[in-house]
PDB file of C-alpha atoms in Angstrom:
ATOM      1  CA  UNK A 124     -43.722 -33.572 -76.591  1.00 64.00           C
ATOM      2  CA  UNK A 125     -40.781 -35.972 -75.393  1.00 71.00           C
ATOM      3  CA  UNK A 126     -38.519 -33.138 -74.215  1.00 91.00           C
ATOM      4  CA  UNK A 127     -36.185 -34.018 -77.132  1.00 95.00           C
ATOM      5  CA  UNK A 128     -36.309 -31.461 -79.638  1.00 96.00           C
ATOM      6  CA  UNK A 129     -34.677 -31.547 -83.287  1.00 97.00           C
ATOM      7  CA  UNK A 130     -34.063 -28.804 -85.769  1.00 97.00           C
ATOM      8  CA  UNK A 131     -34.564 -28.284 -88.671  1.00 97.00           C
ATOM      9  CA  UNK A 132     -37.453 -30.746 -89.336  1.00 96.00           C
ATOM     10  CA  UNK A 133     -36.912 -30.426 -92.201  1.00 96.00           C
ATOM     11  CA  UNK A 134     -33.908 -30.150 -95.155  1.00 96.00           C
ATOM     12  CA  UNK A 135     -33.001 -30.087 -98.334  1.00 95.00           C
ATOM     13  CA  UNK A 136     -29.116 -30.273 -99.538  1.00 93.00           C
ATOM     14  CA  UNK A 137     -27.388 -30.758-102.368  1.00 91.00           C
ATOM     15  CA  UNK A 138     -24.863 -33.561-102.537  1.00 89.00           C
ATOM     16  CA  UNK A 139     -21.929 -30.870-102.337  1.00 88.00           C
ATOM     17  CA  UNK A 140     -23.508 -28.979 -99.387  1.00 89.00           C
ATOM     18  CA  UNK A 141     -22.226 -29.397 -96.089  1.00 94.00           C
ATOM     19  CA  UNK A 142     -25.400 -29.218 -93.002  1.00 95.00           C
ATOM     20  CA  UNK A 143     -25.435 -30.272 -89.997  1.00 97.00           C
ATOM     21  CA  UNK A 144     -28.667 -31.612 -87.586  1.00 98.00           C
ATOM     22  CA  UNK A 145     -29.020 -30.719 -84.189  1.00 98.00           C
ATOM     23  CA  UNK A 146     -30.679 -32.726 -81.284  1.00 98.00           C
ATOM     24  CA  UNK A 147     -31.325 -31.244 -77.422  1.00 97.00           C
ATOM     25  CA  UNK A 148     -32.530 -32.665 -74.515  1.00 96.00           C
ATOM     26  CA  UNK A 149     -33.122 -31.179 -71.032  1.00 88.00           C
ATOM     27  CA  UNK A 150     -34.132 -34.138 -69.233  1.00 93.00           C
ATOM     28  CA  UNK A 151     -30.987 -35.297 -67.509  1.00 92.00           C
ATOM     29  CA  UNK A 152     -30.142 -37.930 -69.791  1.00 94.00           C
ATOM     30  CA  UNK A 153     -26.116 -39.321 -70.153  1.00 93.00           C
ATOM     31  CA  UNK A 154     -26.993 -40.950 -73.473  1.00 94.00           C
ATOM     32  CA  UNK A 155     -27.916 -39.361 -76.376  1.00 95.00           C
ATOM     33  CA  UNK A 156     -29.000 -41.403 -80.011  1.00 94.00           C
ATOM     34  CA  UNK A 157     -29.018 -40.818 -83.640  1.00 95.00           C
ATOM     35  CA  UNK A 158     -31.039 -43.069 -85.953  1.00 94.00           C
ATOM     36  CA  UNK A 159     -31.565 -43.446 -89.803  1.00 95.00           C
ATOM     37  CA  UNK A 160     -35.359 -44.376 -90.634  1.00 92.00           C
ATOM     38  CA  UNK A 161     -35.524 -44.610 -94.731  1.00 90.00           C
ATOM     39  CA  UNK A 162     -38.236 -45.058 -96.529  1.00 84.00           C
ATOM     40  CA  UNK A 163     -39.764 -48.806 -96.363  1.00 74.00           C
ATOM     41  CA  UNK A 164     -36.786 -49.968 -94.255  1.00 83.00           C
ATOM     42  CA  UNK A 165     -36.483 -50.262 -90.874  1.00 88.00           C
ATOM     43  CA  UNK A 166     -34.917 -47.885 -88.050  1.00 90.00           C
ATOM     44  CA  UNK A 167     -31.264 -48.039 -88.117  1.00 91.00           C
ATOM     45  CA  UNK A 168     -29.082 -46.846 -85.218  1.00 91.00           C
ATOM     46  CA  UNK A 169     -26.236 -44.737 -86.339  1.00 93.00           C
ATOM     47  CA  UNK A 170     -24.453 -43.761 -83.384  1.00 93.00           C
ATOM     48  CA  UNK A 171     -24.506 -43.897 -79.631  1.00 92.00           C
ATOM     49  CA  UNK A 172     -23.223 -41.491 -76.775  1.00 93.00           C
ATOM     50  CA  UNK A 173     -22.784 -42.199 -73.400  1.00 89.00           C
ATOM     51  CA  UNK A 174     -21.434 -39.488 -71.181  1.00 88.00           C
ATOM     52  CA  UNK A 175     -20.229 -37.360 -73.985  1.00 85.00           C
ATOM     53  CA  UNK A 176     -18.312 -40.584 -75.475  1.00 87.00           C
ATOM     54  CA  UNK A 177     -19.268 -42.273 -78.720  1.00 87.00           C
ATOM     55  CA  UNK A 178     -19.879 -45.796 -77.388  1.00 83.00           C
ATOM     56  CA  UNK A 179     -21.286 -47.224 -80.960  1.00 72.00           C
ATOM     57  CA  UNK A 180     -20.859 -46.582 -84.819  1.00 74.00           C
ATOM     58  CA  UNK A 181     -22.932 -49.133 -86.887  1.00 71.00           C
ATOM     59  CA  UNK A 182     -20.380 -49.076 -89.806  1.00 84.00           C
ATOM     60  CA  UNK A 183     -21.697 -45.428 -90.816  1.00 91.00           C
ATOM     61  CA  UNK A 184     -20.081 -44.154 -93.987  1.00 93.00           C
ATOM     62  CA  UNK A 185     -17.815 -40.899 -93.297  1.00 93.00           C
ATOM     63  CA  UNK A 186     -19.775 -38.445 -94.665  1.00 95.00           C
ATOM     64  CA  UNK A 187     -22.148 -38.935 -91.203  1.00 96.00           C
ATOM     65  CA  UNK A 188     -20.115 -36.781 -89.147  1.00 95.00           C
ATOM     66  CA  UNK A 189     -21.570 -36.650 -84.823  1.00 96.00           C
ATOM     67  CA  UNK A 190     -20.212 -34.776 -82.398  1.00 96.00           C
ATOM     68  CA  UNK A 191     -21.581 -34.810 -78.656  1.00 95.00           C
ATOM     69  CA  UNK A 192     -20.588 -31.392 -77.174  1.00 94.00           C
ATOM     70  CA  UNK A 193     -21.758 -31.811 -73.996  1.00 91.00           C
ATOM     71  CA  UNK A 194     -24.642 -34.293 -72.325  1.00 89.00           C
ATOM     72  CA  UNK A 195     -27.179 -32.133 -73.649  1.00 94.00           C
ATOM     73  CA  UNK A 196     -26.287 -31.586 -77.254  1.00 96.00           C
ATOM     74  CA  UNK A 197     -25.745 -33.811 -80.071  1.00 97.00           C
ATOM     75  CA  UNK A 198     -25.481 -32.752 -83.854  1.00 97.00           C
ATOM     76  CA  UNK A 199     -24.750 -34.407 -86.701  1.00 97.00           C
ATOM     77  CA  UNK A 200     -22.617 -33.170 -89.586  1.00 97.00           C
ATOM     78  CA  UNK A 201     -23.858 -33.930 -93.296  1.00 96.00           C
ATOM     79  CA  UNK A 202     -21.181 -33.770 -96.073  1.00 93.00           C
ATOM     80  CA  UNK A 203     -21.132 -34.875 -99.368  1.00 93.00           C
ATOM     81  CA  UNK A 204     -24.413 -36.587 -98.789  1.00 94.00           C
ATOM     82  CA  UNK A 205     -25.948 -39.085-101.939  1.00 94.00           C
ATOM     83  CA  UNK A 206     -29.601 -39.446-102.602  1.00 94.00           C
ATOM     84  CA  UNK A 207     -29.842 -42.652-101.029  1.00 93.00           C
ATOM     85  CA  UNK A 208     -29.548 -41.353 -97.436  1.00 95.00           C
ATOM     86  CA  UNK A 209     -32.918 -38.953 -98.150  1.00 96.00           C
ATOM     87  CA  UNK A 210     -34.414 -40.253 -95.051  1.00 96.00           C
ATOM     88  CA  UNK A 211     -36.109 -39.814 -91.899  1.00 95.00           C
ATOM     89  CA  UNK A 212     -32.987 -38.999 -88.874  1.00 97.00           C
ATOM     90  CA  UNK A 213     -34.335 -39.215 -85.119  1.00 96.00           C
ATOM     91  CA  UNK A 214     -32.448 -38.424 -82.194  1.00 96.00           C
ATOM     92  CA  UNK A 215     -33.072 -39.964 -78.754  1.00 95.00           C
ATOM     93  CA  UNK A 216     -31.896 -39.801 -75.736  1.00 95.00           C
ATOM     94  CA  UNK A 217     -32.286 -42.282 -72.250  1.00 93.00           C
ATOM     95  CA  UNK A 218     -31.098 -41.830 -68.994  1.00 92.00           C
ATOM     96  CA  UNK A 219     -28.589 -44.513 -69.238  1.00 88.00           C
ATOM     97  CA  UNK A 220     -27.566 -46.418 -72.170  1.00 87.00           C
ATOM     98  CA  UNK A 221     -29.942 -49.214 -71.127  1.00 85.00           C
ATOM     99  CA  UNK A 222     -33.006 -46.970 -71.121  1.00 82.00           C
ATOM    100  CA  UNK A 223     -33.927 -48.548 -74.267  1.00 81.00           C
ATOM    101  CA  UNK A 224     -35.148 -51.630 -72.698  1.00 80.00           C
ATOM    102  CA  UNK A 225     -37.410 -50.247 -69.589  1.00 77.00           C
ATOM    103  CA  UNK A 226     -39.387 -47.363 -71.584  1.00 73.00           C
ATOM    104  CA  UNK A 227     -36.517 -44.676 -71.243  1.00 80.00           C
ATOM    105  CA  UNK A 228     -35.385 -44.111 -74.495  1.00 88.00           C
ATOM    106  CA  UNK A 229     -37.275 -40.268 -75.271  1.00 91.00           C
ATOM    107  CA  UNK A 230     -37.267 -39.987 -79.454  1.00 92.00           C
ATOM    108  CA  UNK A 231     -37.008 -36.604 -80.621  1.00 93.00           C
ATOM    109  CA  UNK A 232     -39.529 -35.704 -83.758  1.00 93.00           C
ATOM    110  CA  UNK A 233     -37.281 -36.290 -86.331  1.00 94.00           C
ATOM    111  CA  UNK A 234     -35.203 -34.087 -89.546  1.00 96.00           C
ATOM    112  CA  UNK A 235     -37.001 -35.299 -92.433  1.00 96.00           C
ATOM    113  CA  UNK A 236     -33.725 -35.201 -94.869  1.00 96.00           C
ATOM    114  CA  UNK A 237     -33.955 -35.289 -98.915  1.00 96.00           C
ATOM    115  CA  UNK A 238     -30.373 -35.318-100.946  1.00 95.00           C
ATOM    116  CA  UNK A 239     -30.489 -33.545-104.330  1.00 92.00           C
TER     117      UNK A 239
ATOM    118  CA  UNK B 166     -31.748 -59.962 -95.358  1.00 71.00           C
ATOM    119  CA  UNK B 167     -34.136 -58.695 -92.365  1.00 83.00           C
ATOM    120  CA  UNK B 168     -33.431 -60.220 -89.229  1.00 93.00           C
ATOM    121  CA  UNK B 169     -36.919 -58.661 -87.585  1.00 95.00           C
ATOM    122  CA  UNK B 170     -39.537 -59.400 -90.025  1.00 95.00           C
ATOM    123  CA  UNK B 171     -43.458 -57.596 -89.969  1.00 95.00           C
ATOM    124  CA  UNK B 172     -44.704 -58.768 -92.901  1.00 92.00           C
ATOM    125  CA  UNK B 173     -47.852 -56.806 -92.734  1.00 94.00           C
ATOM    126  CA  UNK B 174     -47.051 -53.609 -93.989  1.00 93.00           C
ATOM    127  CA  UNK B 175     -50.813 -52.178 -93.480  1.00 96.00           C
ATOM    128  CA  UNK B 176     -54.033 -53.824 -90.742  1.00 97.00           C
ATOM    129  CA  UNK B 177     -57.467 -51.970 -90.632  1.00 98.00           C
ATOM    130  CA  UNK B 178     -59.183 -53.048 -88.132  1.00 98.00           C
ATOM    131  CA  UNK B 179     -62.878 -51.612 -86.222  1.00 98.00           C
ATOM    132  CA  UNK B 180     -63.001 -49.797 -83.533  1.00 98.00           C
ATOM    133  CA  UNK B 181     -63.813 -51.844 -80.695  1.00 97.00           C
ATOM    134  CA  UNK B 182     -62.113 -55.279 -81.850  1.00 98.00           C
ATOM    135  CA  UNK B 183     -59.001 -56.961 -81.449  1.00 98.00           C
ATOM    136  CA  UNK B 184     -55.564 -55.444 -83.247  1.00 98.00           C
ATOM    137  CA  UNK B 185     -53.417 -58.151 -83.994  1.00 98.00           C
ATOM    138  CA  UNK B 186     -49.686 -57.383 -85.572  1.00 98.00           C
ATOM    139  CA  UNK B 187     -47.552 -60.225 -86.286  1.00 98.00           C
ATOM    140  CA  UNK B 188     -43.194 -60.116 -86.285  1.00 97.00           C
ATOM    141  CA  UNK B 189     -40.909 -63.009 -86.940  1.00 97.00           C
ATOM    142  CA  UNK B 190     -37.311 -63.527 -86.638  1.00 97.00           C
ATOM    143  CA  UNK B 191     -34.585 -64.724 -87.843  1.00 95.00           C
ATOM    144  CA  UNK B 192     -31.662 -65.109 -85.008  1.00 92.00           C
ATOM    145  CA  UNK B 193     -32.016 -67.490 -82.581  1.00 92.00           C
ATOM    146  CA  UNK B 194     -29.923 -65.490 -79.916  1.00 92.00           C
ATOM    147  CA  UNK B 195     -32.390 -62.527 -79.803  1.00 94.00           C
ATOM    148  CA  UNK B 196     -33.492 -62.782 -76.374  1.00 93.00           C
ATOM    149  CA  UNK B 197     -35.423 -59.838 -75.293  1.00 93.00           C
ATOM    150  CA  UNK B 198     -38.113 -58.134 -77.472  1.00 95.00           C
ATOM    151  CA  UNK B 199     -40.051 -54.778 -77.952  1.00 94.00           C
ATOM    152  CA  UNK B 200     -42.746 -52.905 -79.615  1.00 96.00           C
ATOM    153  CA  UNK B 201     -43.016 -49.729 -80.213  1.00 94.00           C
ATOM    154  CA  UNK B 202     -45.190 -46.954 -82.054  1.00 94.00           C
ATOM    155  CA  UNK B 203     -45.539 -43.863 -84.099  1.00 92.00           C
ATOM    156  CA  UNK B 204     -47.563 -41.450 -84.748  1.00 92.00           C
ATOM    157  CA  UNK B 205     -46.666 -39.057 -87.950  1.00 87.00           C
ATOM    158  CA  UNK B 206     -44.248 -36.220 -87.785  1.00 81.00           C
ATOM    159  CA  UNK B 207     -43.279 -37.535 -84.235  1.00 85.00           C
ATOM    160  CA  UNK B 208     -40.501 -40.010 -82.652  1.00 86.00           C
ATOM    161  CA  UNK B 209     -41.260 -43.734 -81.543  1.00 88.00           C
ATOM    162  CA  UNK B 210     -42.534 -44.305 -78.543  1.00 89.00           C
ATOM    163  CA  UNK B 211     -41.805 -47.086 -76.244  1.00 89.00           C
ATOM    164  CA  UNK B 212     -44.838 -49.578 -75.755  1.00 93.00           C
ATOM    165  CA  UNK B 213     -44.169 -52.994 -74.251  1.00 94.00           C
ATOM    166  CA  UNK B 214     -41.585 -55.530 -73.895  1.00 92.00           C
ATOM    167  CA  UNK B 215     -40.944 -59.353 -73.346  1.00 94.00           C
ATOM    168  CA  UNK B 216     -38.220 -61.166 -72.601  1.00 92.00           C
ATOM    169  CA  UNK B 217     -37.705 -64.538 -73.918  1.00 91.00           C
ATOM    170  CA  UNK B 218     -38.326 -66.499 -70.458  1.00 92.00           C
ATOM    171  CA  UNK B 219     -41.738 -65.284 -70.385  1.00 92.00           C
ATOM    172  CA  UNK B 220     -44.307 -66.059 -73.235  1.00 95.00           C
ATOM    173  CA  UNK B 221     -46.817 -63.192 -72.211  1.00 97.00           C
ATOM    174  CA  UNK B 222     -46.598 -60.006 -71.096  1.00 96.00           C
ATOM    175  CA  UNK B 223     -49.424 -57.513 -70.037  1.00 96.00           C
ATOM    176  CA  UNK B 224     -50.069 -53.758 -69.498  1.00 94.00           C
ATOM    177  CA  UNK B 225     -53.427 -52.425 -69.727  1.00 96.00           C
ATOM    178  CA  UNK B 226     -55.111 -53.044 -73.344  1.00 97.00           C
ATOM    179  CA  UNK B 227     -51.623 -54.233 -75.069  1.00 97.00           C
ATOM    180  CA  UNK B 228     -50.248 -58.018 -74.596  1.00 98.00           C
ATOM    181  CA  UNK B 229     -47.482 -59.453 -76.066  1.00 97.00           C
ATOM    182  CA  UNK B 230     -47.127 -63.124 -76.978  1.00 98.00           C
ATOM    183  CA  UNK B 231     -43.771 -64.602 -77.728  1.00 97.00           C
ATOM    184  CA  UNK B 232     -43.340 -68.170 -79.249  1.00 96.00           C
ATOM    185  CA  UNK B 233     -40.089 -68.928 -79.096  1.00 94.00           C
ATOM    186  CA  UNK B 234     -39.777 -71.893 -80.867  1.00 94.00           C
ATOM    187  CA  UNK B 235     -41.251 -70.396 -83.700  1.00 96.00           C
ATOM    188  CA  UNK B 236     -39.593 -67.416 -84.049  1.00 96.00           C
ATOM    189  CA  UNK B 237     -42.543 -65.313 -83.313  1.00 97.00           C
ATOM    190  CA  UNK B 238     -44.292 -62.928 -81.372  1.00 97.00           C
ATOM    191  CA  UNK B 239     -47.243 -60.883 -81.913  1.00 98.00           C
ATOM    192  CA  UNK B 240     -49.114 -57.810 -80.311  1.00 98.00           C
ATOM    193  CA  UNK B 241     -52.422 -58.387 -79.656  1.00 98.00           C
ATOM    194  CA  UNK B 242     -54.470 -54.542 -78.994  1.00 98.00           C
ATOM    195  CA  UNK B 243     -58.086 -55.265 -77.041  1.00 97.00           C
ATOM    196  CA  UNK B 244     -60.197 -52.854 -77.637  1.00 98.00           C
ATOM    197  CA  UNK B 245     -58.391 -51.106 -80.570  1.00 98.00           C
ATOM    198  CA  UNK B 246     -59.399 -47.572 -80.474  1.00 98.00           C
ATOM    199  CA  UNK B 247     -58.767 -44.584 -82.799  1.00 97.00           C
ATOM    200  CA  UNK B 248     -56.205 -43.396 -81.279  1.00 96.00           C
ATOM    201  CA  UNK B 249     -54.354 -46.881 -81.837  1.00 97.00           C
ATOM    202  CA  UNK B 250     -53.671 -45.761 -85.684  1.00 97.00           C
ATOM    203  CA  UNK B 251     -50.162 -45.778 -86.207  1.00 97.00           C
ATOM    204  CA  UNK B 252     -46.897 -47.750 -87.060  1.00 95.00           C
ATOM    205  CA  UNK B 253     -46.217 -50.379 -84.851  1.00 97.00           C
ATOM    206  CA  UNK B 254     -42.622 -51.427 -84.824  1.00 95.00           C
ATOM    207  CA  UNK B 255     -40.933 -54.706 -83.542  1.00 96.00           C
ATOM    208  CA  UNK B 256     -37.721 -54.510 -82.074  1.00 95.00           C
ATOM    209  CA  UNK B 257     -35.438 -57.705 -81.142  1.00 95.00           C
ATOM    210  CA  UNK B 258     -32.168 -57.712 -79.251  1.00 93.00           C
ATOM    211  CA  UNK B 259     -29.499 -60.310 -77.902  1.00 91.00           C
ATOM    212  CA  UNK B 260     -30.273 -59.193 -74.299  1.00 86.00           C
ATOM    213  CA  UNK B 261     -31.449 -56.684 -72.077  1.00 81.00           C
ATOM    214  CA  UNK B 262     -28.009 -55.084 -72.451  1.00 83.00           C
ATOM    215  CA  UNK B 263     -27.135 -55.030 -76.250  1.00 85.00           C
ATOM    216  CA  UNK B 264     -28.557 -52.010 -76.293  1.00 83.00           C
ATOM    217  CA  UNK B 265     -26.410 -51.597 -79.592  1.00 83.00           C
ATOM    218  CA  UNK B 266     -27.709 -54.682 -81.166  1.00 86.00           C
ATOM    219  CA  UNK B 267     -30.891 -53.448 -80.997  1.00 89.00           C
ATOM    220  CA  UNK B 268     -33.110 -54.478 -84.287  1.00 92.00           C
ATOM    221  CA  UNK B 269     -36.486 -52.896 -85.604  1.00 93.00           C
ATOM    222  CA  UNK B 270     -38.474 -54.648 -88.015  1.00 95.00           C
ATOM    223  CA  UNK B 271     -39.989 -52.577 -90.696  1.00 93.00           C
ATOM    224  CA  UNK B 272     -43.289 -51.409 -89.137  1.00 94.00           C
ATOM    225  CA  UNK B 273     -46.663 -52.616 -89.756  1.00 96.00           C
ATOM    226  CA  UNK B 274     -49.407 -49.083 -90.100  1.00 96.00           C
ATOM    227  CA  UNK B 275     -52.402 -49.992 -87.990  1.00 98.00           C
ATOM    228  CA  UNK B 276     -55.696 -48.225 -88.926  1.00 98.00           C
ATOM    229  CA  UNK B 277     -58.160 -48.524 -86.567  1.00 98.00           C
ATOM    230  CA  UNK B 278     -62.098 -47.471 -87.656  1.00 97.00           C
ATOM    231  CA  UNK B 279     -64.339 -45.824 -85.853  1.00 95.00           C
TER     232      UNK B 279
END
């Protein structure tokens, strides 16, 4: 248990349906992550907050929607999804953006997505 | 084309001896490195981390070796135990500050047998 929680853990959609994934933390942190993991390829980071502030979009396609409401919340909004982004989606969080380098980046346990 | 290469996808190893995951890369300017691992149904965890103006780094049973001039660096596990089993991922970034440039290679699953 990281302290970084996700739900659901699991989904399935349809590629008309319109979900969304939710990440929390309670440990303080100012930046919050969202990463694609598909199948056979490697981890892919998606977005990055930073205060509430999206700092970094890694040329995500539209239909990933985030949205940071506050430092403790971070969802994700899923519309018109294809079957190529079934995948694995983890949320993280770190203290400070640079967390990821000195063992502060917490991973939540993952939405294990599939796209109908 | 992958910039962080494990091309190991699977290592069994006994209980007891060394664990020894390769990664490779492509980009010269990577300059700070890290490995990670995972355990099913939960997130990557942090694990150790080199940057490239050392060529060894240490913490406990886990050491990582980076060869810079050959693009390489490998995780070396000593005593693997049972509890080692899981994905290992390589990471590779620019510098200790890219934290947005941040790339993970595509995992290597370590078994370890008891």
């Amino acid at each position: 248990e990281t302290g970084v929680t996700q739900t659901p853990r699991h989904l399935v959609m349809g590629m008309t349906n319109k979900k969304s994934l939710k990440c929390e933390q309670h440990l303080g942190h100012n930046a919050m992550y969202w990463y694609k993991q598909s199948a056979k390829k490697p981890l892919e980071l998606m977005f990055v907050y930073n205060f509430k502030e999206q700092t970094e979009n890694n040329s995500v396609p539209s239909r990933f929607s985030p949205e940071c409401p506050n430092s403790s919340h971070l969802f994700l909004h899923l519309h018109t999804l294809q079957p190529e982004d079934s995948a694995l989606y983890l949320c993280a969080s770190s203290q400070d953006v640079y967390g990821i380098f000195y063992n502060e980046q917490f991973f939540g346990p993952g939405t294990r997505l599939t796209v109908l | 084309d992958q910039q962080v290469k494990q091309n190991s996808p699977s290592l069994s190893v006994q209980e007891g001896r060394i664990s020894i995951l390769n990664c490779d890369y492509t980009n010269s300017m990577f300059d700070y490195f890290l490995w990670y691992k995972k355990y099913p149904a939960e997130g990557p965890t942090f694990l150790i981390s080199i940057s490239s103006i050392k060529d060894k780094n240490e913490d406990g049973r886990f050491t990582v070796f980076l060869n810079k001039s050959a693009k390489h660096l490998s995780l070396h596990i000593v005593p693997s135990q049972p509890g080692d089993s899981a994905v290992y991922f390589c990471a590779a970034s620019p510098s200790e500050t890219s934290y947005d440039k941040v790339i993970f290679g595509p995992g290597t699953s370590l078994s370890v047998i008891p």
